[in-house]
Amino acid sequence: AQKITQTQPGMFVQEKEAVTLDCTYDTSDQSYGLFWYKQPSSGEMIFLIYQGSYDEQNATEGRYSLNFQKARKSANLVISASQLGDSAMYFCAIRANDYKLSFGAGTTVTVRA
Amino acid sequence: KAGVTQTPRYLIKTRGQQVTLSCSPISGHRSVSWYQQTPGQGLQFLFEYFSETQRNKGNFPGRFSGRQFSNSRSEMNVSTLELGDSALYLCASSLRDSKNEKLFFGSGTQLSVL
């Protein structure tokens, strides 16, 4: 079974600043994928970024980057130049040999003007 | 390209009734999975379908069932509804049968059981 831990229930960030969301995972599988999703108050789960366990380079997607530290089983999300529209719940998830996504509890990000 | 479409967006039912939720994946996607989201339990996996076959099932009672059609559209059914079934039900689709494939979600169906 896979497990995701997100230790930050909520965070505040000033507009235009960067924020790092923590994610640690636990799996016995050697091959797995790590995902980050954003869920605004509307409820839709928006895909942000993906990192494969064998990818040596950290994934980047626009203002999103993933700080992948395999030995520490860590996959932190960095959002650069925060915008007011970034205010949402953010979920880290892992998908391994059982193919299902296992999610963390989420981190609420509030961007202040 | 249209995203994942879930209907209806909102549903209100009473205990004991049954409900069917629909999910149309992104065109060309063959894998569909379902998740339940509640404030207490968070996001939990329900089941996954690929090419009309259920590949994986989460720890939910038999009242929860689903199916996938030949056009990859999927339906989820919950019978004998209970108050605890009130949740946001999210559907996700992916292109291929791979754990490294990106999953894209719909807007969800908000089910309220009274």
PDB file of C-alpha atoms in Angstrom:
ATOM      1  CA  ALA A   1       0.000   0.000   0.000  1.00  0.00           C
ATOM      2  CA  GLN A   2       1.085   3.554  -0.673  1.00  0.00           C
ATOM      3  CA  LYS A   3       0.932   6.475   1.713  1.00  0.00           C
ATOM      4  CA  ILE A   4       1.237  10.229   1.241  1.00  0.00           C
ATOM      5  CA  THR A   5       1.868  12.665   4.091  1.00  0.00           C
ATOM      6  CA  GLN A   6       1.233  16.374   3.781  1.00  0.00           C
ATOM      7  CA  THR A   7       2.089  17.986   7.102  1.00  0.00           C
ATOM      8  CA  GLN A   8       0.964  21.544   6.345  1.00  0.00           C
ATOM      9  CA  PRO A   9      -2.823  21.915   6.750  1.00  0.00           C
ATOM     10  CA  GLY A  10      -2.757  25.552   5.648  1.00  0.00           C
ATOM     11  CA  MET A  11      -0.354  28.199   4.406  1.00  0.00           C
ATOM     12  CA  PHE A  12      -0.465  31.908   3.694  1.00  0.00           C
ATOM     13  CA  VAL A  13       1.705  33.456   1.001  1.00  0.00           C
ATOM     14  CA  GLN A  14       2.100  36.985  -0.255  1.00  0.00           C
ATOM     15  CA  GLU A  15       1.255  37.650  -3.880  1.00  0.00           C
ATOM     16  CA  LYS A  16       4.302  37.350  -6.191  1.00  0.00           C
ATOM     17  CA  GLU A  17       6.258  35.322  -3.643  1.00  0.00           C
ATOM     18  CA  ALA A  18       7.181  31.652  -3.925  1.00  0.00           C
ATOM     19  CA  VAL A  19       5.718  28.927  -1.709  1.00  0.00           C
ATOM     20  CA  THR A  20       6.822  25.356  -1.069  1.00  0.00           C
ATOM     21  CA  LEU A  21       4.313  22.647  -0.223  1.00  0.00           C
ATOM     22  CA  ASP A  22       5.698  19.576   1.514  1.00  0.00           C
ATOM     23  CA  CYS A  23       4.952  16.000   0.518  1.00  0.00           C
ATOM     24  CA  THR A  24       6.537  12.773   1.717  1.00  0.00           C
ATOM     25  CA  TYR A  25       5.555   9.348   0.532  1.00  0.00           C
ATOM     26  CA  ASP A  26       5.933   5.724   1.415  1.00  0.00           C
ATOM     27  CA  THR A  27       5.881   2.828  -1.015  1.00  0.00           C
ATOM     28  CA  SER A  28       7.680  -0.455  -1.435  1.00  0.00           C
ATOM     29  CA  ASP A  29       7.308  -0.336  -5.222  1.00  0.00           C
ATOM     30  CA  GLN A  30      10.362   0.635  -7.262  1.00  0.00           C
ATOM     31  CA  SER A  31       8.359   2.198 -10.067  1.00  0.00           C
ATOM     32  CA  TYR A  32       5.767   4.829  -9.248  1.00  0.00           C
ATOM     33  CA  GLY A  33       4.463   8.210 -10.290  1.00  0.00           C
ATOM     34  CA  LEU A  34       4.015  11.296  -8.146  1.00  0.00           C
ATOM     35  CA  PHE A  35       1.333  13.854  -8.896  1.00  0.00           C
ATOM     36  CA  TRP A  36       0.226  17.235  -7.658  1.00  0.00           C
ATOM     37  CA  TYR A  37      -3.315  18.484  -8.091  1.00  0.00           C
ATOM     38  CA  LYS A  38      -5.014  21.773  -7.319  1.00  0.00           C
ATOM     39  CA  GLN A  39      -8.604  21.870  -6.131  1.00  0.00           C
ATOM     40  CA  PRO A  40     -10.269  25.303  -6.049  1.00  0.00           C
ATOM     41  CA  SER A  41     -13.507  25.853  -4.191  1.00  0.00           C
ATOM     42  CA  SER A  42     -15.436  24.807  -7.316  1.00  0.00           C
ATOM     43  CA  GLY A  43     -14.355  21.222  -6.632  1.00  0.00           C
ATOM     44  CA  GLU A  44     -12.605  20.338  -9.859  1.00  0.00           C
ATOM     45  CA  MET A  45      -9.277  18.542  -9.451  1.00  0.00           C
ATOM     46  CA  ILE A  46      -6.758  20.225 -11.729  1.00  0.00           C
ATOM     47  CA  PHE A  47      -3.594  18.365 -12.766  1.00  0.00           C
ATOM     48  CA  LEU A  48      -0.461  20.427 -12.104  1.00  0.00           C
ATOM     49  CA  ILE A  49       2.663  18.324 -12.433  1.00  0.00           C
ATOM     50  CA  TYR A  50       3.946  14.755 -12.633  1.00  0.00           C
ATOM     51  CA  GLN A  51       7.258  13.106 -11.632  1.00  0.00           C
ATOM     52  CA  GLY A  52       8.198   9.538 -12.436  1.00  0.00           C
ATOM     53  CA  SER A  53      10.308   7.622  -9.971  1.00  0.00           C
ATOM     54  CA  TYR A  54      12.998   7.006 -12.592  1.00  0.00           C
ATOM     55  CA  ASP A  55      13.082  10.592 -13.831  1.00  0.00           C
ATOM     56  CA  GLU A  56      16.420  12.123 -12.910  1.00  0.00           C
ATOM     57  CA  GLN A  57      15.416  15.682 -13.672  1.00  0.00           C
ATOM     58  CA  ASN A  58      12.955  17.536 -11.470  1.00  0.00           C
ATOM     59  CA  ALA A  59       9.693  18.148 -13.289  1.00  0.00           C
ATOM     60  CA  THR A  60       8.637  21.692 -14.174  1.00  0.00           C
ATOM     61  CA  GLU A  61       5.380  23.024 -15.615  1.00  0.00           C
ATOM     62  CA  GLY A  62       5.302  26.784 -15.952  1.00  0.00           C
ATOM     63  CA  ARG A  63       5.290  28.297 -12.462  1.00  0.00           C
ATOM     64  CA  TYR A  64       5.184  24.838 -10.870  1.00  0.00           C
ATOM     65  CA  SER A  65       8.262  22.770 -10.122  1.00  0.00           C
ATOM     66  CA  LEU A  66       8.676  19.572  -8.199  1.00  0.00           C
ATOM     67  CA  ASN A  67      11.621  19.137  -5.849  1.00  0.00           C
ATOM     68  CA  PHE A  68      12.078  15.370  -6.026  1.00  0.00           C
ATOM     69  CA  GLN A  69      14.388  13.772  -3.457  1.00  0.00           C
ATOM     70  CA  LYS A  70      14.042  10.055  -3.964  1.00  0.00           C
ATOM     71  CA  ALA A  71      16.288   8.929  -1.112  1.00  0.00           C
ATOM     72  CA  ARG A  72      14.274  11.025   1.332  1.00  0.00           C
ATOM     73  CA  LYS A  73      10.976  10.007  -0.334  1.00  0.00           C
ATOM     74  CA  SER A  74      10.085  13.627  -0.722  1.00  0.00           C
ATOM     75  CA  ALA A  75       8.241  15.384  -3.566  1.00  0.00           C
ATOM     76  CA  ASN A  76       7.715  19.018  -2.634  1.00  0.00           C
ATOM     77  CA  LEU A  77       5.823  21.387  -4.916  1.00  0.00           C
ATOM     78  CA  VAL A  78       7.188  24.873  -5.474  1.00  0.00           C
ATOM     79  CA  ILE A  79       4.868  27.559  -6.813  1.00  0.00           C
ATOM     80  CA  SER A  80       6.773  30.601  -7.979  1.00  0.00           C
ATOM     81  CA  ALA A  81       5.391  34.137  -8.307  1.00  0.00           C
ATOM     82  CA  SER A  82       2.119  33.339  -6.504  1.00  0.00           C
ATOM     83  CA  GLN A  83      -1.087  34.778  -7.895  1.00  0.00           C
ATOM     84  CA  LEU A  84      -4.431  35.357  -6.203  1.00  0.00           C
ATOM     85  CA  GLY A  85      -5.869  32.589  -8.385  1.00  0.00           C
ATOM     86  CA  ASP A  86      -3.486  30.110  -6.768  1.00  0.00           C
ATOM     87  CA  SER A  87      -5.606  30.122  -3.610  1.00  0.00           C
ATOM     88  CA  ALA A  88      -6.889  26.560  -3.392  1.00  0.00           C
ATOM     89  CA  MET A  89      -6.354  23.162  -1.811  1.00  0.00           C
ATOM     90  CA  TYR A  90      -3.324  21.283  -3.109  1.00  0.00           C
ATOM     91  CA  PHE A  91      -3.038  17.510  -3.069  1.00  0.00           C
ATOM     92  CA  CYS A  92      -0.009  15.306  -3.483  1.00  0.00           C
ATOM     93  CA  ALA A  93      -0.683  11.790  -4.787  1.00  0.00           C
ATOM     94  CA  ILE A  94       1.195   8.624  -5.678  1.00  0.00           C
ATOM     95  CA  ARG A  95       0.348   5.910  -8.172  1.00  0.00           C
ATOM     96  CA  ALA A  96       2.231   2.632  -8.021  1.00  0.00           C
ATOM     97  CA  ASN A  97       1.707  -0.983  -8.968  1.00  0.00           C
ATOM     98  CA  ASP A  98      -1.910  -1.042  -7.819  1.00  0.00           C
ATOM     99  CA  TYR A  99      -2.626   1.755 -10.324  1.00  0.00           C
ATOM    100  CA  LYS A 100      -4.850   3.715  -7.966  1.00  0.00           C
ATOM    101  CA  LEU A 101      -4.013   7.238  -6.873  1.00  0.00           C
ATOM    102  CA  SER A 102      -3.406   7.541  -3.145  1.00  0.00           C
ATOM    103  CA  PHE A 103      -3.820  11.121  -1.968  1.00  0.00           C
ATOM    104  CA  GLY A 104      -2.525  13.072   0.976  1.00  0.00           C
ATOM    105  CA  ALA A 105      -4.784  15.128   3.231  1.00  0.00           C
ATOM    106  CA  GLY A 106      -4.050  18.287   1.273  1.00  0.00           C
ATOM    107  CA  THR A 107      -2.683  21.767   2.003  1.00  0.00           C
ATOM    108  CA  THR A 108      -4.823  24.879   1.782  1.00  0.00           C
ATOM    109  CA  VAL A 109      -2.957  27.796   0.235  1.00  0.00           C
ATOM    110  CA  THR A 110      -4.232  31.345   0.649  1.00  0.00           C
ATOM    111  CA  VAL A 111      -2.558  34.047  -1.402  1.00  0.00           C
ATOM    112  CA  ARG A 112      -2.707  37.534   0.089  1.00  0.00           C
ATOM    113  CA  ALA A 113      -2.666  40.702  -2.025  1.00  0.00           C
TER     114      ALA A 113
ATOM    115  CA  LYS B   1     -10.389  19.155 -26.757  1.00  0.00           C
ATOM    116  CA  ALA B   2     -13.147  18.650 -24.217  1.00  0.00           C
ATOM    117  CA  GLY B   3     -12.166  17.614 -20.727  1.00  0.00           C
ATOM    118  CA  VAL B   4     -13.677  14.961 -18.507  1.00  0.00           C
ATOM    119  CA  THR B   5     -17.416  15.532 -18.226  1.00  0.00           C
ATOM    120  CA  GLN B   6     -19.419  14.422 -15.219  1.00  0.00           C
ATOM    121  CA  THR B   7     -23.170  14.580 -14.936  1.00  0.00           C
ATOM    122  CA  PRO B   8     -25.118  15.620 -13.049  1.00  0.00           C
ATOM    123  CA  ARG B   9     -23.200  18.324 -11.183  1.00  0.00           C
ATOM    124  CA  TYR B  10     -25.451  18.126  -8.128  1.00  0.00           C
ATOM    125  CA  LEU B  11     -27.781  15.463  -6.802  1.00  0.00           C
ATOM    126  CA  ILE B  12     -30.062  15.298  -3.807  1.00  0.00           C
ATOM    127  CA  LYS B  13     -31.414  11.915  -2.785  1.00  0.00           C
ATOM    128  CA  THR B  14     -32.989  10.353   0.279  1.00  0.00           C
ATOM    129  CA  ARG B  15     -31.833   7.359   2.251  1.00  0.00           C
ATOM    130  CA  GLY B  16     -32.636   4.047   0.647  1.00  0.00           C
ATOM    131  CA  GLN B  17     -32.742   5.382  -2.890  1.00  0.00           C
ATOM    132  CA  GLN B  18     -30.264   4.505  -5.566  1.00  0.00           C
ATOM    133  CA  VAL B  19     -28.277   6.821  -7.815  1.00  0.00           C
ATOM    134  CA  THR B  20     -26.332   6.633 -11.075  1.00  0.00           C
ATOM    135  CA  LEU B  21     -23.503   9.021 -11.900  1.00  0.00           C
ATOM    136  CA  SER B  22     -22.065   9.433 -15.373  1.00  0.00           C
ATOM    137  CA  CYS B  23     -18.550  10.178 -16.602  1.00  0.00           C
ATOM    138  CA  SER B  24     -17.414  10.870 -20.152  1.00  0.00           C
ATOM    139  CA  PRO B  25     -13.616  10.722 -20.438  1.00  0.00           C
ATOM    140  CA  ILE B  26     -11.417  12.848 -22.633  1.00  0.00           C
ATOM    141  CA  SER B  27     -11.715  11.714 -26.228  1.00  0.00           C
ATOM    142  CA  GLY B  28      -9.351   8.814 -26.860  1.00  0.00           C
ATOM    143  CA  HIS B  29      -8.847   8.000 -23.198  1.00  0.00           C
ATOM    144  CA  ARG B  30      -9.584   4.401 -22.332  1.00  0.00           C
ATOM    145  CA  SER B  31      -8.991   4.314 -18.596  1.00  0.00           C
ATOM    146  CA  VAL B  32     -11.564   5.710 -16.175  1.00  0.00           C
ATOM    147  CA  SER B  33     -11.340   5.729 -12.408  1.00  0.00           C
ATOM    148  CA  TRP B  34     -13.652   6.976  -9.666  1.00  0.00           C
ATOM    149  CA  TYR B  35     -12.886   8.622  -6.339  1.00  0.00           C
ATOM    150  CA  GLN B  36     -14.983   9.665  -3.364  1.00  0.00           C
ATOM    151  CA  GLN B  37     -14.097  12.826  -1.462  1.00  0.00           C
ATOM    152  CA  THR B  38     -15.461  13.595   2.002  1.00  0.00           C
ATOM    153  CA  PRO B  39     -14.261  16.049   4.674  1.00  0.00           C
ATOM    154  CA  GLY B  40     -13.624  13.208   7.112  1.00  0.00           C
ATOM    155  CA  GLN B  41     -12.016  10.552   4.913  1.00  0.00           C
ATOM    156  CA  GLY B  42     -10.444  12.699   2.228  1.00  0.00           C
ATOM    157  CA  LEU B  43     -10.025  11.256  -1.259  1.00  0.00           C
ATOM    158  CA  GLN B  44     -10.579   7.530  -1.554  1.00  0.00           C
ATOM    159  CA  PHE B  45     -10.305   5.279  -4.578  1.00  0.00           C
ATOM    160  CA  LEU B  46     -13.482   3.504  -5.646  1.00  0.00           C
ATOM    161  CA  PHE B  47     -12.636   1.594  -8.818  1.00  0.00           C
ATOM    162  CA  GLU B  48     -10.889   1.745 -12.161  1.00  0.00           C
ATOM    163  CA  TYR B  49     -11.920   0.538 -15.599  1.00  0.00           C
ATOM    164  CA  PHE B  50      -9.884  -0.058 -18.698  1.00  0.00           C
ATOM    165  CA  SER B  51     -11.415  -1.285 -21.952  1.00  0.00           C
ATOM    166  CA  GLU B  52     -14.677  -2.158 -20.200  1.00  0.00           C
ATOM    167  CA  THR B  53     -12.935  -4.281 -17.548  1.00  0.00           C
ATOM    168  CA  GLN B  54     -12.752  -3.414 -13.887  1.00  0.00           C
ATOM    169  CA  ARG B  55      -9.072  -3.655 -13.009  1.00  0.00           C
ATOM    170  CA  ASN B  56      -9.058  -2.508  -9.434  1.00  0.00           C
ATOM    171  CA  LYS B  57     -11.542  -1.863  -6.674  1.00  0.00           C
ATOM    172  CA  GLY B  58     -11.225   0.084  -3.442  1.00  0.00           C
ATOM    173  CA  ASN B  59     -12.530  -0.825  -0.005  1.00  0.00           C
ATOM    174  CA  PHE B  60     -16.165   0.067  -0.481  1.00  0.00           C
ATOM    175  CA  PRO B  61     -19.252  -2.070   0.127  1.00  0.00           C
ATOM    176  CA  GLY B  62     -20.980  -3.893  -2.687  1.00  0.00           C
ATOM    177  CA  ARG B  63     -23.579  -1.128  -2.852  1.00  0.00           C
ATOM    178  CA  PHE B  64     -21.042   0.748  -4.935  1.00  0.00           C
ATOM    179  CA  SER B  65     -20.717  -0.559  -8.456  1.00  0.00           C
ATOM    180  CA  GLY B  66     -19.700   0.699 -11.830  1.00  0.00           C
ATOM    181  CA  ARG B  67     -19.268  -0.162 -15.440  1.00  0.00           C
ATOM    182  CA  GLN B  68     -17.596   1.101 -18.578  1.00  0.00           C
ATOM    183  CA  PHE B  69     -19.067   1.079 -22.044  1.00  0.00           C
ATOM    184  CA  SER B  70     -17.380   0.412 -25.352  1.00  0.00           C
ATOM    185  CA  ASN B  71     -17.046   4.163 -25.986  1.00  0.00           C
ATOM    186  CA  SER B  72     -15.139   4.431 -22.663  1.00  0.00           C
ATOM    187  CA  ARG B  73     -17.934   6.312 -20.938  1.00  0.00           C
ATOM    188  CA  SER B  74     -18.444   5.087 -17.408  1.00  0.00           C
ATOM    189  CA  GLU B  75     -21.258   5.005 -14.909  1.00  0.00           C
ATOM    190  CA  MET B  76     -21.162   4.542 -11.182  1.00  0.00           C
ATOM    191  CA  ASN B  77     -24.137   3.283  -9.221  1.00  0.00           C
ATOM    192  CA  VAL B  78     -24.822   3.447  -5.504  1.00  0.00           C
ATOM    193  CA  SER B  79     -27.775   1.469  -4.204  1.00  0.00           C
ATOM    194  CA  THR B  80     -29.582   1.772  -0.870  1.00  0.00           C
ATOM    195  CA  LEU B  81     -28.089   5.164  -0.158  1.00  0.00           C
ATOM    196  CA  GLU B  82     -26.903   6.014   3.340  1.00  0.00           C
ATOM    197  CA  LEU B  83     -26.279   9.422   4.898  1.00  0.00           C
ATOM    198  CA  GLY B  84     -22.546   8.691   4.839  1.00  0.00           C
ATOM    199  CA  ASP B  85     -22.592   8.422   1.067  1.00  0.00           C
ATOM    200  CA  SER B  86     -22.898  12.197   0.870  1.00  0.00           C
ATOM    201  CA  ALA B  87     -19.715  13.227  -0.906  1.00  0.00           C
ATOM    202  CA  LEU B  88     -18.102  14.689  -3.985  1.00  0.00           C
ATOM    203  CA  TYR B  89     -17.605  11.911  -6.523  1.00  0.00           C
ATOM    204  CA  LEU B  90     -14.777  12.541  -8.939  1.00  0.00           C
ATOM    205  CA  CYS B  91     -14.054  10.742 -12.158  1.00  0.00           C
ATOM    206  CA  ALA B  92     -10.638  10.712 -13.822  1.00  0.00           C
ATOM    207  CA  SER B  93      -9.470   9.524 -17.200  1.00  0.00           C
ATOM    208  CA  SER B  94      -6.112   8.677 -18.697  1.00  0.00           C
ATOM    209  CA  LEU B  95      -4.941   7.730 -22.132  1.00  0.00           C
ATOM    210  CA  ARG B  96      -3.195   4.454 -21.526  1.00  0.00           C
ATOM    211  CA  ASP B  97      -2.999   1.554 -19.184  1.00  0.00           C
ATOM    212  CA  SER B  98       0.028   2.802 -17.253  1.00  0.00           C
ATOM    213  CA  LYS B  99       0.676   3.955 -13.716  1.00  0.00           C
ATOM    214  CA  ASN B 100       2.836   6.732 -15.115  1.00  0.00           C
ATOM    215  CA  GLU B 101       0.021   8.154 -17.168  1.00  0.00           C
ATOM    216  CA  LYS B 102      -1.361  11.540 -16.152  1.00  0.00           C
ATOM    217  CA  LEU B 103      -4.898  11.451 -14.786  1.00  0.00           C
ATOM    218  CA  PHE B 104      -7.299  14.266 -15.602  1.00  0.00           C
ATOM    219  CA  PHE B 105     -10.349  14.814 -13.448  1.00  0.00           C
ATOM    220  CA  GLY B 106     -13.815  16.117 -14.073  1.00  0.00           C
ATOM    221  CA  SER B 107     -15.629  18.720 -11.966  1.00  0.00           C
ATOM    222  CA  GLY B 108     -17.297  16.026  -9.910  1.00  0.00           C
ATOM    223  CA  THR B 109     -20.828  15.209  -8.849  1.00  0.00           C
ATOM    224  CA  GLN B 110     -21.841  16.526  -5.448  1.00  0.00           C
ATOM    225  CA  LEU B 111     -24.218  13.983  -3.898  1.00  0.00           C
ATOM    226  CA  SER B 112     -26.271  14.893  -0.859  1.00  0.00           C
ATOM    227  CA  VAL B 113     -28.214  12.137   0.897  1.00  0.00           C
ATOM    228  CA  LEU B 114     -30.993  13.362   3.191  1.00  0.00           C
TER     229      LEU B 114
END
